[in-house]
PDB file of C-alpha atoms in Angstrom:
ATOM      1  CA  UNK A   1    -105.914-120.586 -26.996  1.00 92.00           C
ATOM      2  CA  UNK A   2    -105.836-117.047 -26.969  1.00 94.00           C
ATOM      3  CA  UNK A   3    -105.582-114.638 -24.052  1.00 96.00           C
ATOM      4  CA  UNK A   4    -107.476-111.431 -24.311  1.00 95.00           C
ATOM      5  CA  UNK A   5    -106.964-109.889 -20.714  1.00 95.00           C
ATOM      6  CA  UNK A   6    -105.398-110.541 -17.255  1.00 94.00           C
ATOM      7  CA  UNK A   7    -105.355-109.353 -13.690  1.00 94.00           C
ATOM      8  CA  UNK A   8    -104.053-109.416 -10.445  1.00 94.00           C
ATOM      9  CA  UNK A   9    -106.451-110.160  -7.878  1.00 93.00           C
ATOM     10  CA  UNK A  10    -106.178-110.019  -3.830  1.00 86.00           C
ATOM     11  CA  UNK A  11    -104.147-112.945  -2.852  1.00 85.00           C
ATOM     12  CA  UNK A  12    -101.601-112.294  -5.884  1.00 89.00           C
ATOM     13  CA  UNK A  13    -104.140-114.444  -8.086  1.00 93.00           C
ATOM     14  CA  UNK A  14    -103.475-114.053 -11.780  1.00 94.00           C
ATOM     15  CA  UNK A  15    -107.404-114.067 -14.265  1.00 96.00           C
ATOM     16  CA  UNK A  16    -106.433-114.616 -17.380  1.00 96.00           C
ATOM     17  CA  UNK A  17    -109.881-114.567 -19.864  1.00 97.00           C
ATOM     18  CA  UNK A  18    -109.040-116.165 -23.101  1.00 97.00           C
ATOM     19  CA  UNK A  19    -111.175-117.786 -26.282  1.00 97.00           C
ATOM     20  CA  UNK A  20    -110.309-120.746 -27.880  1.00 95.00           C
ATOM     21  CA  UNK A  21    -112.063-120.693 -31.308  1.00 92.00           C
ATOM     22  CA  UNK A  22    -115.971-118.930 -30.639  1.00 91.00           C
ATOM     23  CA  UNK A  23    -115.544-120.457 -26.472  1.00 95.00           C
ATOM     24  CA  UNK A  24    -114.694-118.229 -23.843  1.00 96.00           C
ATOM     25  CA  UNK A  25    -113.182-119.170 -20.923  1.00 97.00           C
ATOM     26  CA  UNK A  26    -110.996-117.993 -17.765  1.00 97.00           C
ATOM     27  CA  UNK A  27    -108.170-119.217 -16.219  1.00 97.00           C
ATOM     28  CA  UNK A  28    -107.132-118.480 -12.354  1.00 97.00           C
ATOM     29  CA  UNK A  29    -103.577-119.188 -11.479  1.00 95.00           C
ATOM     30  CA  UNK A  30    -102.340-119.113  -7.591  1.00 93.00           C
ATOM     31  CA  UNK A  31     -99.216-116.644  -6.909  1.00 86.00           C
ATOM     32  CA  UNK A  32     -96.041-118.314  -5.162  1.00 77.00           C
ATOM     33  CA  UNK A  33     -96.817-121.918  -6.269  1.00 74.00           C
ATOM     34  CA  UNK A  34     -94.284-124.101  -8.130  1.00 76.00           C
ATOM     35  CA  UNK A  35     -94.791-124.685 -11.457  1.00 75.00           C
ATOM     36  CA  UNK A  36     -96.557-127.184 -13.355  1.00 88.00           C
ATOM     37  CA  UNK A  37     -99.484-126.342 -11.036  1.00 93.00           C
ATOM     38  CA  UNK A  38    -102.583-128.800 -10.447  1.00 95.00           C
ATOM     39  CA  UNK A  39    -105.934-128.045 -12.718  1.00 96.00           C
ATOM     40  CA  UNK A  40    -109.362-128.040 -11.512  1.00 97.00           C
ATOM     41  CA  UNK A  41    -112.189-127.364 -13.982  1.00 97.00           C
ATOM     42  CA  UNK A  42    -114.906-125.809 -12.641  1.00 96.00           C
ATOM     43  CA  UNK A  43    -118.408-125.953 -13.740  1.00 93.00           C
ATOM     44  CA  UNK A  44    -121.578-124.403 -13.838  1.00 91.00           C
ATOM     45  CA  UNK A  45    -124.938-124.354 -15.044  1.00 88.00           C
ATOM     46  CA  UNK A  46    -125.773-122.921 -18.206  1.00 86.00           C
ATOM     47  CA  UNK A  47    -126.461-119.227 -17.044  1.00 88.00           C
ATOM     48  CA  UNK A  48    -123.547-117.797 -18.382  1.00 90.00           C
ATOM     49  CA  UNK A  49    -120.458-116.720 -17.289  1.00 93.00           C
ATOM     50  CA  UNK A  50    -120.971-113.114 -16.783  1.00 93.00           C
ATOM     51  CA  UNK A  51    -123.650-114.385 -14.308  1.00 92.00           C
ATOM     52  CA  UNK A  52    -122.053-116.532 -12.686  1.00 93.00           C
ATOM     53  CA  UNK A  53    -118.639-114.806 -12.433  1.00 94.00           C
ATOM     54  CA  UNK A  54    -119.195-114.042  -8.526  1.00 94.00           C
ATOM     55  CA  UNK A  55    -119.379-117.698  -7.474  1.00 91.00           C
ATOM     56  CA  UNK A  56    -116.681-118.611  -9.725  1.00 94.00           C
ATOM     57  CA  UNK A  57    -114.107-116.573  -8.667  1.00 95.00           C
ATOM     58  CA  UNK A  58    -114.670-117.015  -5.067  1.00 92.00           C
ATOM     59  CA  UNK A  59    -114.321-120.583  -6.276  1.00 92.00           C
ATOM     60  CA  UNK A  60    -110.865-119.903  -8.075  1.00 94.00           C
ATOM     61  CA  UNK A  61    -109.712-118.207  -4.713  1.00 93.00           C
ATOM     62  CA  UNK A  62    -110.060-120.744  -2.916  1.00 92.00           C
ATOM     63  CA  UNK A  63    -108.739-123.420  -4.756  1.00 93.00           C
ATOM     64  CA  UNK A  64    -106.045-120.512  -5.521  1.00 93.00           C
ATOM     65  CA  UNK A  65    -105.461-121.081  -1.646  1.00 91.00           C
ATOM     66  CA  UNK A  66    -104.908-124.531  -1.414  1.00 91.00           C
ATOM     67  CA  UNK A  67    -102.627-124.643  -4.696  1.00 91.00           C
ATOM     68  CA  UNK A  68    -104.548-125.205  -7.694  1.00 94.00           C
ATOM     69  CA  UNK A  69    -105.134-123.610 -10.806  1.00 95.00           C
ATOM     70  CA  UNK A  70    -108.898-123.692 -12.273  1.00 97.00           C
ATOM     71  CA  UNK A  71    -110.156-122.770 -15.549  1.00 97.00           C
ATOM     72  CA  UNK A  72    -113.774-122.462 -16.806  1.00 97.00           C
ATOM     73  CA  UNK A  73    -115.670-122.095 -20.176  1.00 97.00           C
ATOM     74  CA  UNK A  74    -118.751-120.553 -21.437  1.00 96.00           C
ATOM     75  CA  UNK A  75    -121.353-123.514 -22.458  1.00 94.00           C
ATOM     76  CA  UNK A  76    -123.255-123.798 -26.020  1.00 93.00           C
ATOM     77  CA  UNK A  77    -125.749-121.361 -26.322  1.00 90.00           C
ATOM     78  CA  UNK A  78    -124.938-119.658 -22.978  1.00 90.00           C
ATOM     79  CA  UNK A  79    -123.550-115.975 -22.084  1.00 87.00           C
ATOM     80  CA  UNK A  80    -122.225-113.960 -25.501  1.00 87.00           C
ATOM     81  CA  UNK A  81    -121.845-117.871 -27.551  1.00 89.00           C
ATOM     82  CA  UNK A  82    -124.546-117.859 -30.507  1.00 90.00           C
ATOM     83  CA  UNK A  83    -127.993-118.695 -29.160  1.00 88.00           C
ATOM     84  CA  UNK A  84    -129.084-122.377 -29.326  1.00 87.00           C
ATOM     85  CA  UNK A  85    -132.809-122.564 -30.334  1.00 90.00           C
ATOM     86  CA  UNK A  86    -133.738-125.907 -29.206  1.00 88.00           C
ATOM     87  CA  UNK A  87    -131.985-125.305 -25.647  1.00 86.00           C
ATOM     88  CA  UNK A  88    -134.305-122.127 -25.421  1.00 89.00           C
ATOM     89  CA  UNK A  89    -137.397-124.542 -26.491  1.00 90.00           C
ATOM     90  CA  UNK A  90    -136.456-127.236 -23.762  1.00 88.00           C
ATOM     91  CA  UNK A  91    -135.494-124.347 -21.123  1.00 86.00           C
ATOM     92  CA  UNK A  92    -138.913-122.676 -21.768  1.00 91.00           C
ATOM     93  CA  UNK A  93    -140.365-126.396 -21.634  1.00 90.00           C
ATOM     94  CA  UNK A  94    -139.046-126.845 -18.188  1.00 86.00           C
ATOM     95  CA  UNK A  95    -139.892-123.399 -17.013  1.00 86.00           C
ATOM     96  CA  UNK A  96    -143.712-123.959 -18.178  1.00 90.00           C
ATOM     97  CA  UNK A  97    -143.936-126.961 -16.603  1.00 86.00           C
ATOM     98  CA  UNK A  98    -143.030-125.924 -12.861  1.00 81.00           C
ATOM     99  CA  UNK A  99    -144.262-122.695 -13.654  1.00 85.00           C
ATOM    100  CA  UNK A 100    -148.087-124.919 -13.525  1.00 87.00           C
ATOM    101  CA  UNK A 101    -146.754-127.436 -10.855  1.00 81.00           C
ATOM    102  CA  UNK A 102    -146.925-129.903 -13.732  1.00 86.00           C
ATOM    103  CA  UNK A 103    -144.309-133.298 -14.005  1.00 83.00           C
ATOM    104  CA  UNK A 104    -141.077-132.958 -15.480  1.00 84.00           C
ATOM    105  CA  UNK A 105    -141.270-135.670 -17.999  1.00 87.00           C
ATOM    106  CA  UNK A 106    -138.166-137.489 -18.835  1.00 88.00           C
ATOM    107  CA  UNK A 107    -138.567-136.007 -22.230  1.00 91.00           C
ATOM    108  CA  UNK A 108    -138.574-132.595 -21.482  1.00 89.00           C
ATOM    109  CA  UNK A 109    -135.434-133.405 -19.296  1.00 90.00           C
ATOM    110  CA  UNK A 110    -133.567-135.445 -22.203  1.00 92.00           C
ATOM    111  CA  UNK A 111    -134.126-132.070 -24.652  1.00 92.00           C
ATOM    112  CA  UNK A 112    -132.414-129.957 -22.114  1.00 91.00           C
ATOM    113  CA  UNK A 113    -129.759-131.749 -20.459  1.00 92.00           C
ATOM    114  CA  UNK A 114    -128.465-135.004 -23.059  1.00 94.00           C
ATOM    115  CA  UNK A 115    -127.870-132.310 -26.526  1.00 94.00           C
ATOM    116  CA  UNK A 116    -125.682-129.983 -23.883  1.00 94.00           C
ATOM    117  CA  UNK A 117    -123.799-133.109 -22.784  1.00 96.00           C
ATOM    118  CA  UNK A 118    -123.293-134.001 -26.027  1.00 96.00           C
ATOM    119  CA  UNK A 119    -121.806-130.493 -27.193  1.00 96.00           C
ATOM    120  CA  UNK A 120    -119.962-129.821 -23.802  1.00 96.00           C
ATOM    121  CA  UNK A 121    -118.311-132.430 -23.189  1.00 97.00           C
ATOM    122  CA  UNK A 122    -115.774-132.412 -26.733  1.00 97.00           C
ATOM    123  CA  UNK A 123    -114.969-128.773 -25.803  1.00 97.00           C
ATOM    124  CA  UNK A 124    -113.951-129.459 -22.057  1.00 97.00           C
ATOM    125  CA  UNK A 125    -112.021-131.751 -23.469  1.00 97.00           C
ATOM    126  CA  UNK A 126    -110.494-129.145 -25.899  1.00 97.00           C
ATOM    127  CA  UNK A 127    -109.849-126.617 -23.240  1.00 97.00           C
ATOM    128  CA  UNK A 128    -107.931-129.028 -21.202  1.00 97.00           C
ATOM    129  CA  UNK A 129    -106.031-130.262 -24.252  1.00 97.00           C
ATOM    130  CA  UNK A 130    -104.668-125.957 -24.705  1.00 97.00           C
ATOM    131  CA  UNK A 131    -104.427-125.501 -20.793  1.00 97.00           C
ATOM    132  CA  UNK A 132    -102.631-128.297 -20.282  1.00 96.00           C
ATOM    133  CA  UNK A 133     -99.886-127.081 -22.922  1.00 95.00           C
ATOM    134  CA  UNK A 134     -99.350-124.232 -20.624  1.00 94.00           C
ATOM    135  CA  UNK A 135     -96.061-124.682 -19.153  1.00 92.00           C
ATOM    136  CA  UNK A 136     -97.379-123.070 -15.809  1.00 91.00           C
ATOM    137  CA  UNK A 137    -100.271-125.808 -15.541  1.00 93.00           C
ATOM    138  CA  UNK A 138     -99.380-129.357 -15.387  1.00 87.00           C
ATOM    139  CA  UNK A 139    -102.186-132.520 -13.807  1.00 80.00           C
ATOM    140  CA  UNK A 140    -103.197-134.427 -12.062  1.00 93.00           C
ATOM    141  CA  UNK A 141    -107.081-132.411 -12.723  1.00 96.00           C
ATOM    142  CA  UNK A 142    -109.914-132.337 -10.904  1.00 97.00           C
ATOM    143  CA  UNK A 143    -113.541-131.840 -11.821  1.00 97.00           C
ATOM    144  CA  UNK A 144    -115.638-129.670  -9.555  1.00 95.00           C
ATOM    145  CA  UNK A 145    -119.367-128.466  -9.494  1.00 87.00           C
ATOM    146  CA  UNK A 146    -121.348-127.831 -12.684  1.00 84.00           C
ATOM    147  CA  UNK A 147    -124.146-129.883 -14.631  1.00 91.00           C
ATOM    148  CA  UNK A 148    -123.828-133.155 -12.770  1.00 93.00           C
ATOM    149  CA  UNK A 149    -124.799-135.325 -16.334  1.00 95.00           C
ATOM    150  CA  UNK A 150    -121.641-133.216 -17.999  1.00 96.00           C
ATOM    151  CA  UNK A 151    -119.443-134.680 -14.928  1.00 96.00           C
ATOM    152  CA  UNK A 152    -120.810-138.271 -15.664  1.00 96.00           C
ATOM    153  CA  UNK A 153    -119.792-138.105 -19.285  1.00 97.00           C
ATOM    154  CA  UNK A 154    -116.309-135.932 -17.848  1.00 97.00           C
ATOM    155  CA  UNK A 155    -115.135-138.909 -15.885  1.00 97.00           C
ATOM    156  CA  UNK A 156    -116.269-141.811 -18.240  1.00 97.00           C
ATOM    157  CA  UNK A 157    -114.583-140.376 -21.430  1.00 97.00           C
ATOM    158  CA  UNK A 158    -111.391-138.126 -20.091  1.00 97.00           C
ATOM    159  CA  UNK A 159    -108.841-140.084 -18.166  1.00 96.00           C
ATOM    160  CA  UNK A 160    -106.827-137.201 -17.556  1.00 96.00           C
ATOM    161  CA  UNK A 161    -109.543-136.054 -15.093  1.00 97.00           C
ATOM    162  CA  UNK A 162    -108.868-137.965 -11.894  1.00 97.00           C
ATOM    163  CA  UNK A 163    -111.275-137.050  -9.173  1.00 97.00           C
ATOM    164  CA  UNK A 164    -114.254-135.311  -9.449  1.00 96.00           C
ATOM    165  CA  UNK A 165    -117.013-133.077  -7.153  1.00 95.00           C
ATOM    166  CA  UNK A 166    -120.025-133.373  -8.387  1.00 93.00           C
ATOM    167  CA  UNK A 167    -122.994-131.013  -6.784  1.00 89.00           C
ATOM    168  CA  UNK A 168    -126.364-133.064  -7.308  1.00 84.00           C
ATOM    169  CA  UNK A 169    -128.508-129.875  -8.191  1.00 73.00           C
ATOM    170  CA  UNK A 170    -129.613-130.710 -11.435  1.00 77.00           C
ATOM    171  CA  UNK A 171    -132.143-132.446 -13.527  1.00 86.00           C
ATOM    172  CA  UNK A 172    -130.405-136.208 -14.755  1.00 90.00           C
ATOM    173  CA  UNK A 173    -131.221-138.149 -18.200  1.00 92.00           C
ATOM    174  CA  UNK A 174    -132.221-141.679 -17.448  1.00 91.00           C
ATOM    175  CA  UNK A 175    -129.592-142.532 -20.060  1.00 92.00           C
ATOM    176  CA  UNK A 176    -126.694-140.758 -17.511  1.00 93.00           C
ATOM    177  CA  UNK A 177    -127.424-143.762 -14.671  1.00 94.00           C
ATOM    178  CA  UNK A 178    -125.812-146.240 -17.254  1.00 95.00           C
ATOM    179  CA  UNK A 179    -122.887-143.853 -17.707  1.00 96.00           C
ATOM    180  CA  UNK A 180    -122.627-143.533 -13.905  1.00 96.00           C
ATOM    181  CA  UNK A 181    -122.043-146.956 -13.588  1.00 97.00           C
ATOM    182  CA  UNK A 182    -119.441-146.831 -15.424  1.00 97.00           C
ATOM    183  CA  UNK A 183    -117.367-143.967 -13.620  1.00 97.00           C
ATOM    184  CA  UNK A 184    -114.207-145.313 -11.466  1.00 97.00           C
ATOM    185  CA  UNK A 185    -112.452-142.519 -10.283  1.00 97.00           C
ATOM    186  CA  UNK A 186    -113.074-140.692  -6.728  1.00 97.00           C
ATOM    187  CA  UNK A 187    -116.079-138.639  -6.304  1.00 97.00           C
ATOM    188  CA  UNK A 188    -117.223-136.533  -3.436  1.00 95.00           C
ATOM    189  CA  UNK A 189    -120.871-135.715  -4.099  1.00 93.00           C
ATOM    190  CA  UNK A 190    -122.853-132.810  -2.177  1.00 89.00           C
ATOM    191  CA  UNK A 191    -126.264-132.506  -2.132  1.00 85.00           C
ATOM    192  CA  UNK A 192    -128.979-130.324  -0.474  1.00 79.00           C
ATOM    193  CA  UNK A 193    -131.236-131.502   1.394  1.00 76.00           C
ATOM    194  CA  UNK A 194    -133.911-128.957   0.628  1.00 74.00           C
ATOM    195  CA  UNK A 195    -132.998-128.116  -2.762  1.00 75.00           C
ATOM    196  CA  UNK A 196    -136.484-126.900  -4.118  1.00 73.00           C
ATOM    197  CA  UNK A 197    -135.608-127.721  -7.523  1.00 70.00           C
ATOM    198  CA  UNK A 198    -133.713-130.848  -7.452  1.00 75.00           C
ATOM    199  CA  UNK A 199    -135.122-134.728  -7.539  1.00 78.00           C
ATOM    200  CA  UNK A 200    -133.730-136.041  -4.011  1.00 79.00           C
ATOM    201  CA  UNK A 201    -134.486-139.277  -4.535  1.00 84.00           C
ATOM    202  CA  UNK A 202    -132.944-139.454  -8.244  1.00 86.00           C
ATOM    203  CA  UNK A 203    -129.708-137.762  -6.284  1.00 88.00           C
ATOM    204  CA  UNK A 204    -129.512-140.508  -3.825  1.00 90.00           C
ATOM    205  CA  UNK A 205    -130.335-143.451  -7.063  1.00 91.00           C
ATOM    206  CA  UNK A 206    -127.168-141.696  -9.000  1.00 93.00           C
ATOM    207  CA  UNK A 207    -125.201-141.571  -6.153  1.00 93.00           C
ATOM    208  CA  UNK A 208    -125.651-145.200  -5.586  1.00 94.00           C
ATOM    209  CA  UNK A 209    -126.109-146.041  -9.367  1.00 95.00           C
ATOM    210  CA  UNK A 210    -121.432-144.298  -9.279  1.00 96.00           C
ATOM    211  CA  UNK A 211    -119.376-147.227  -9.873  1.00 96.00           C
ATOM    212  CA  UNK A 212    -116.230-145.840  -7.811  1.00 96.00           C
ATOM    213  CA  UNK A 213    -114.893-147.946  -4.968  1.00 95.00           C
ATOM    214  CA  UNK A 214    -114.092-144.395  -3.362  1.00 96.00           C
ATOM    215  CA  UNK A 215    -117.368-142.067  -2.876  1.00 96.00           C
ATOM    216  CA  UNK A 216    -118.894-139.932  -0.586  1.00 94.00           C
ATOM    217  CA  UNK A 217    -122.196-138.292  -0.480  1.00 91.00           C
ATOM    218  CA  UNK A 218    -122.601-134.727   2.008  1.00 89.00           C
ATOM    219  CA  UNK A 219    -125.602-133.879   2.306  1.00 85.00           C
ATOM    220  CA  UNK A 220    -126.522-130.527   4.291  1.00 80.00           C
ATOM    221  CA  UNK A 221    -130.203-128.973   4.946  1.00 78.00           C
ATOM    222  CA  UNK A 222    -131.012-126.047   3.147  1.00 70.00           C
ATOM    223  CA  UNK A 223    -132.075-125.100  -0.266  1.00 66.00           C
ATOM    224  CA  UNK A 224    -129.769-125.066  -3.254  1.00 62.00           C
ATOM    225  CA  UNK A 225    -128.626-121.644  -2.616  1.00 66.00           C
ATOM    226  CA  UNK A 226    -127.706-122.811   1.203  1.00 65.00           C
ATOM    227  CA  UNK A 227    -124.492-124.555   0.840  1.00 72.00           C
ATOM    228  CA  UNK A 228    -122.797-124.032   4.333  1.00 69.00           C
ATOM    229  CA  UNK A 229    -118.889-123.054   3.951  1.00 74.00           C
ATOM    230  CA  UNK A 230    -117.600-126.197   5.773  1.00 75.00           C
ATOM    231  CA  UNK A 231    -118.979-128.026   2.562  1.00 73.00           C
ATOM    232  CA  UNK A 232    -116.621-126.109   0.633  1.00 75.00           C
ATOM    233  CA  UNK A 233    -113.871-126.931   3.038  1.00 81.00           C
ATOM    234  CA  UNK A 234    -114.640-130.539   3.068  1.00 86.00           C
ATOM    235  CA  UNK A 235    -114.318-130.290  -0.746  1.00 86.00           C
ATOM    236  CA  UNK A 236    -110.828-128.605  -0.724  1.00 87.00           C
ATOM    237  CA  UNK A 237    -109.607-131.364   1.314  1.00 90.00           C
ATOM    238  CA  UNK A 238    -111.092-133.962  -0.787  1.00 93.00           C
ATOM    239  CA  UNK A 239    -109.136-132.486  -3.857  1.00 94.00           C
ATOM    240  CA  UNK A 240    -105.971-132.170  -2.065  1.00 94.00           C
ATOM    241  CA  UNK A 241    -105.989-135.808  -1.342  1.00 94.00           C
ATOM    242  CA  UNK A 242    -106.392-136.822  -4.769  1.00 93.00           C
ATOM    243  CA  UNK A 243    -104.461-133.998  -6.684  1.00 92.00           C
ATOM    244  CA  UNK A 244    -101.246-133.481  -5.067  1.00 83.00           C
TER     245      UNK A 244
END
């Protein structure tokens, strides 16, 4: 891991934007909080992260708030990485189809969402392996937002992640249910009611389909941009229970 810049933001907040090999990434650590600090990874759909930089770091604040360090990386084929051909294909797939108010086939959802799982998910795994090496930044780590299937595979596979917050916004594989069976640790699940490009009945199936013994579903009205701020609040709280 290698740090390229770093900032003070309001609150005392220390950014720190760093690569680790061709993956960028950032890393928010609170002022005035004892050392080894909890982690929360946050993620985020595959926009980029210049993009989605705003929501982020009001994220990182206010996790910054309540204690916790969070940390981020760019995904394949997203922001400055190299660009991923047969993402664009299944991305321009997707947009085509509700572009003409035709189905999203399972197939068109597999292209776009199982290949980034399968790329993702080995260099979360890396990133927590160099944050965690920080002597500022110690666990228990929580997962939080992002591409809901790359959570799934997140909480099956890493069991240094040990609570998760999972935002159920975005197309799911039919191969993920199996995997969601097969996830133990506490989960705290929003969804929007209204979300005009989300599956609400496939939210509620996964949701039911999560093998924890401790999980809640909050579900708000309101399209996927409507997220009400006591959601976020409700999610804080949720993390401090499990991470400290």
């Amino acid at each position: 891991m290698h740090f390229t810049s770093e900032q003070r933001l309001d609150g005392g907040v220390l950014e720190r934007e760093f690569t680790l090999g061709e993956i960028p990434g950032i890393l928010w650590t609170p002022a005035s909080v004892p050392a080894p600090t909890p982690l929360i990874l946050l993620g985020h759909p595959p926009l980029g992260l210049r993009r989605m930089y705003p929501r982020l770091v009001d994220r990182a604040r206010h996790s910054a708030a309540e204690g916790f360090a969070t940390a981020t990386v760019e995904l394949p084929g997203s922001g400055d990485r190299p660009r991923w051909p047969a993402a664009e294909r299944a991305r321009a797939d997707l947009r085509r189809a509700m572009e003409t108010g035709e189905p999203v086939t399972d197939e068109i959802i597999d292209a776009l969402i199982l290949p980034l799982v399968d790329k993702a998910v080995p260099e979360w795994q890396a990133a927590l392996d160099a944050l965690l090496s920080l002597p500022e930044i110690g666990g228990p780590v929580g997962y939080s937002g992002g591409v809901i299937s790359i959570g799934v595979r997140l909480a099956v596979v890493e069991p240094r992640i040990v609570a998760a917050g999972f935002f159920a916004g975005s197309f799911v594989p039919r191969a993920m249910f199996e995997e969601a069976r097969q996830v133990t640790i506490p989960l705290h699940v929003l969804l929007q009611w209204d979300d005009e490009g989300n599956d609400r009945q496939a939210a509620l199936n996964l949701f039911d389909a999560f093998g924890s013994k401790e999980k809640s579903l909050h579900a708000n009205m309101g399209g996927h941009t409507g997220v009400p701020q006591f959601a976020g609040d409700a999610a804080a709280k949720f993390f401090t229970r499990h991470l400290k």
